[in-house]
GROMACS .gro file of N, CA, C and O in nm:
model
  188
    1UNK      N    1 -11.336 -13.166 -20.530
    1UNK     CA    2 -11.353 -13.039 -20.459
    1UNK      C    3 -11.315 -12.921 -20.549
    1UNK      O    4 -11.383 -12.820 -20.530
    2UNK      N    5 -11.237 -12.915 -20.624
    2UNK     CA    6 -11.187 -12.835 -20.715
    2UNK      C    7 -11.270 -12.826 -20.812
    2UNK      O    8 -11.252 -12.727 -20.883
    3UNK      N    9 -11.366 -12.901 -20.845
    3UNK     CA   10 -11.501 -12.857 -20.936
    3UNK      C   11 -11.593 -12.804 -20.905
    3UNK      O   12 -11.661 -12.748 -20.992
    4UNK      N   13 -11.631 -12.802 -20.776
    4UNK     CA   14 -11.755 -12.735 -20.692
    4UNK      C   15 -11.790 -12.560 -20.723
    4UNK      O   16 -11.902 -12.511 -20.710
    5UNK      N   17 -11.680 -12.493 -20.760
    5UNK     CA   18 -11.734 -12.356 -20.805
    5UNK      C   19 -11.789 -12.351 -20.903
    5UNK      O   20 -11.884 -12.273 -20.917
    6UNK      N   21 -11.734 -12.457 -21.028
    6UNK     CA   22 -11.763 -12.440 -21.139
    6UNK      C   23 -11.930 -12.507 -21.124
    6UNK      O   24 -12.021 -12.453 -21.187
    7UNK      N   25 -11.952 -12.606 -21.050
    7UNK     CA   26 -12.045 -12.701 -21.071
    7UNK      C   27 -12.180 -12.614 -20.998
    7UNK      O   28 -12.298 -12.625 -21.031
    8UNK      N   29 -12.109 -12.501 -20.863
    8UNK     CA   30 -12.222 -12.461 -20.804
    8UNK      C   31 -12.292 -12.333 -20.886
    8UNK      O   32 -12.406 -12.293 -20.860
    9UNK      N   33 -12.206 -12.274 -20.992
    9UNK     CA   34 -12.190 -12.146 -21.071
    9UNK      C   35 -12.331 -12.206 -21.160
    9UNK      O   36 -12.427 -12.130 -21.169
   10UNK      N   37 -12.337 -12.302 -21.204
   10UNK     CA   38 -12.399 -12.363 -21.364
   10UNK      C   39 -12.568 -12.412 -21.224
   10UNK      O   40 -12.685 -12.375 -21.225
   11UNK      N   41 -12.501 -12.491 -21.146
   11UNK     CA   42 -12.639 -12.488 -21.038
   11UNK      C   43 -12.699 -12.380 -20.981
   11UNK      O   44 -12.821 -12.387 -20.970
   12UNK      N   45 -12.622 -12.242 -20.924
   12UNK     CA   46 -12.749 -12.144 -20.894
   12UNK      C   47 -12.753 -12.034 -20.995
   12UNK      O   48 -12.807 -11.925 -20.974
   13UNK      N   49 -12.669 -12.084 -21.154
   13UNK     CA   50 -12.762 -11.965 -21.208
   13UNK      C   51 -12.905 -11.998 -21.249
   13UNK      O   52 -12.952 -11.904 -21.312
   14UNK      N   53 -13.001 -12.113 -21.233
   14UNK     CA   54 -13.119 -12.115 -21.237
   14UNK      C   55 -13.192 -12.077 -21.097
   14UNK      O   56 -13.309 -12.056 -21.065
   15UNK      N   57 -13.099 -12.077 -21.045
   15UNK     CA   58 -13.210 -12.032 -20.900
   15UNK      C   59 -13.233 -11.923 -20.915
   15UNK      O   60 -13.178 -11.860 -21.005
   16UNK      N   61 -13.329 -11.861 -20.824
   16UNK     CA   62 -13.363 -11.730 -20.798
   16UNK      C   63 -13.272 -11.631 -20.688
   16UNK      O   64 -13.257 -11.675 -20.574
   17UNK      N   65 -13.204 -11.478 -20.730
   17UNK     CA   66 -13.127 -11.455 -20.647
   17UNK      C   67 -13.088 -11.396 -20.520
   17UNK      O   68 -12.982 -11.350 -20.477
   18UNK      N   69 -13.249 -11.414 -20.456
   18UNK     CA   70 -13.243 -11.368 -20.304
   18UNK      C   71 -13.170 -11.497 -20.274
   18UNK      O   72 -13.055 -11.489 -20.230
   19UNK      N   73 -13.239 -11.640 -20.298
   19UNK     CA   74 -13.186 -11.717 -20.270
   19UNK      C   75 -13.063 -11.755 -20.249
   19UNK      O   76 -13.019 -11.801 -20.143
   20UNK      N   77 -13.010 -11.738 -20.338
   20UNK     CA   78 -12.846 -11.777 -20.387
   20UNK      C   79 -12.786 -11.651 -20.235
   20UNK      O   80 -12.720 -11.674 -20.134
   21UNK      N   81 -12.841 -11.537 -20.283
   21UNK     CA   82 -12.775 -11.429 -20.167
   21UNK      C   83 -12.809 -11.484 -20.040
   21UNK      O   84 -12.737 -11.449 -19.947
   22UNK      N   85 -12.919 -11.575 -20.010
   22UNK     CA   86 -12.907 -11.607 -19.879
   22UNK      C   87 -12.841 -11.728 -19.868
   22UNK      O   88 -12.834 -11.771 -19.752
   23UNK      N   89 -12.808 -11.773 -19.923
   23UNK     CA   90 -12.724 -11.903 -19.920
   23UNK      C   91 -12.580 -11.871 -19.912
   23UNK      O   92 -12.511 -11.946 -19.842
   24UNK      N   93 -12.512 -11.752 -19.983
   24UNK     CA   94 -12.394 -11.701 -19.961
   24UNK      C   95 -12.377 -11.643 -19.852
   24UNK      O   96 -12.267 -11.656 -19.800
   25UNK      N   97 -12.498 -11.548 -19.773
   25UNK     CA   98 -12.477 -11.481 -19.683
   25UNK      C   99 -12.466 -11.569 -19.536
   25UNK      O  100 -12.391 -11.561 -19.439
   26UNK      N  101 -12.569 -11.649 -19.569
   26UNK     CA  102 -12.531 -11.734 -19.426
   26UNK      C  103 -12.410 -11.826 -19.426
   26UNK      O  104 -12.372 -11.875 -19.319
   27UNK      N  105 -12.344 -11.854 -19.547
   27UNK     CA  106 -12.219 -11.956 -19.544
   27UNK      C  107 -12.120 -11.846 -19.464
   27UNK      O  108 -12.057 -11.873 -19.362
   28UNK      N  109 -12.121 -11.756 -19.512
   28UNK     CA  110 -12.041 -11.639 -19.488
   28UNK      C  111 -12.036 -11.635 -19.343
   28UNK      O  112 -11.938 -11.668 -19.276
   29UNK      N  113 -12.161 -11.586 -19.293
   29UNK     CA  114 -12.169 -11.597 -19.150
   29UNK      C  115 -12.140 -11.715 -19.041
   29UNK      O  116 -12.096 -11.704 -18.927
   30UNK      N  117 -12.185 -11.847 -19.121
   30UNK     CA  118 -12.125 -11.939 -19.041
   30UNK      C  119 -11.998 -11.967 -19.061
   30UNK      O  120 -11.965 -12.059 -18.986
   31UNK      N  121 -11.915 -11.932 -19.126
   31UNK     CA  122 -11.747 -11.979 -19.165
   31UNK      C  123 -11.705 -11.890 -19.074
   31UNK      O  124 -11.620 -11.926 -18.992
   32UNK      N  125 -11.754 -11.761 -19.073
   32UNK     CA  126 -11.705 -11.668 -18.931
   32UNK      C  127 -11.715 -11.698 -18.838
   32UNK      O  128 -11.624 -11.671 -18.760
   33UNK      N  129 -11.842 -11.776 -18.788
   33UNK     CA  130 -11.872 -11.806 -18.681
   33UNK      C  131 -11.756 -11.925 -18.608
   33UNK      O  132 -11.686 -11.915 -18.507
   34UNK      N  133 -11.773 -12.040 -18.710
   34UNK     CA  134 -11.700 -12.088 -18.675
   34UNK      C  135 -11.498 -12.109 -18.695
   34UNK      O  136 -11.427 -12.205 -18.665
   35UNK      N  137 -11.469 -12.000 -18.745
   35UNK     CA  138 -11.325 -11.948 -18.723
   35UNK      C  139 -11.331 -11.894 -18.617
   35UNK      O  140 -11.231 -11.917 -18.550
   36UNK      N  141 -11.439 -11.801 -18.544
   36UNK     CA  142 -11.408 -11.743 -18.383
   36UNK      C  143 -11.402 -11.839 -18.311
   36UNK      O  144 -11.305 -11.844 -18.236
   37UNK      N  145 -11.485 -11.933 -18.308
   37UNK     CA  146 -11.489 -12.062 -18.201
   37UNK      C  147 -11.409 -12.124 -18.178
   37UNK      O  148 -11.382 -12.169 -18.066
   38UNK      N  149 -11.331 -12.144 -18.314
   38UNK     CA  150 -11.192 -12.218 -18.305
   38UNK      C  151 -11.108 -12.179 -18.237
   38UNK      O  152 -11.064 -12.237 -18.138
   39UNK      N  153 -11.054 -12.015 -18.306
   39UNK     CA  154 -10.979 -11.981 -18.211
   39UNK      C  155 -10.959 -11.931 -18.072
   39UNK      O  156 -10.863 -11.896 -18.003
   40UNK      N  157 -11.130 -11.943 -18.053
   40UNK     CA  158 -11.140 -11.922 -17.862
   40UNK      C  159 -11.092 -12.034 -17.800
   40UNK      O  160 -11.039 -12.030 -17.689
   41UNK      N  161 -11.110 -12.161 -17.881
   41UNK     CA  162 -11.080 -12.261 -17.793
   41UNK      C  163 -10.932 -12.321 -17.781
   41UNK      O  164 -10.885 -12.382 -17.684
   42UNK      N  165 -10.863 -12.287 -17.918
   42UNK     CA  166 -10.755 -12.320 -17.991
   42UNK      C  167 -10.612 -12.168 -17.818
   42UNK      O  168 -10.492 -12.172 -17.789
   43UNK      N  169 -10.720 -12.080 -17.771
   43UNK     CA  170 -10.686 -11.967 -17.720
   43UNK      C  171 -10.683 -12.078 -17.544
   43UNK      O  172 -10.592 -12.090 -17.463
   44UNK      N  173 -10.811 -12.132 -17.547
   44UNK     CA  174 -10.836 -12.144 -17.436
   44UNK      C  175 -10.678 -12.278 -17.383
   44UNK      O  176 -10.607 -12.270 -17.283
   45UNK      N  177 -10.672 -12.394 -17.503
   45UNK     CA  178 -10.576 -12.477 -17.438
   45UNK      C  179 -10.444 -12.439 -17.377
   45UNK      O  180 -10.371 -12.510 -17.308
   46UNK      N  181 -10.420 -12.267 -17.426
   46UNK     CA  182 -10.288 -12.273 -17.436
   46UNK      C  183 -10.276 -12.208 -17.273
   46UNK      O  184 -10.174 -12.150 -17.237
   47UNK      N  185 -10.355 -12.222 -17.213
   47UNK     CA  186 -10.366 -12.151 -17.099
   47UNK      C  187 -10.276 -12.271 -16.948
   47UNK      O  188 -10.271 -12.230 -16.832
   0.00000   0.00000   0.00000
């Protein structure tokens, strides 16, 4: 796991970079997504 930046760095500098930007942008969005979810639900047990 600790190689994956290096390994993904050397893999999308041949891609093209809308791509890469949409591949960052939606990780982005889903890691948000799912940190809210968590803590709605992580919100909801304590009830």
């Amino acid at each position: 796991m600790m190689a994956l930046p290096l390994v993904f760095t050397v893999f999308f500098a041949f891609f093209p970079s809308g791509l890469v930007l949409y591949w960052v942008s939606n990780n982005i969005l889903t890691i948000s997504q799912q940190w809210v979810i968590t803590k709605r639900i992580d919100a909801g047990e304590d009830k």
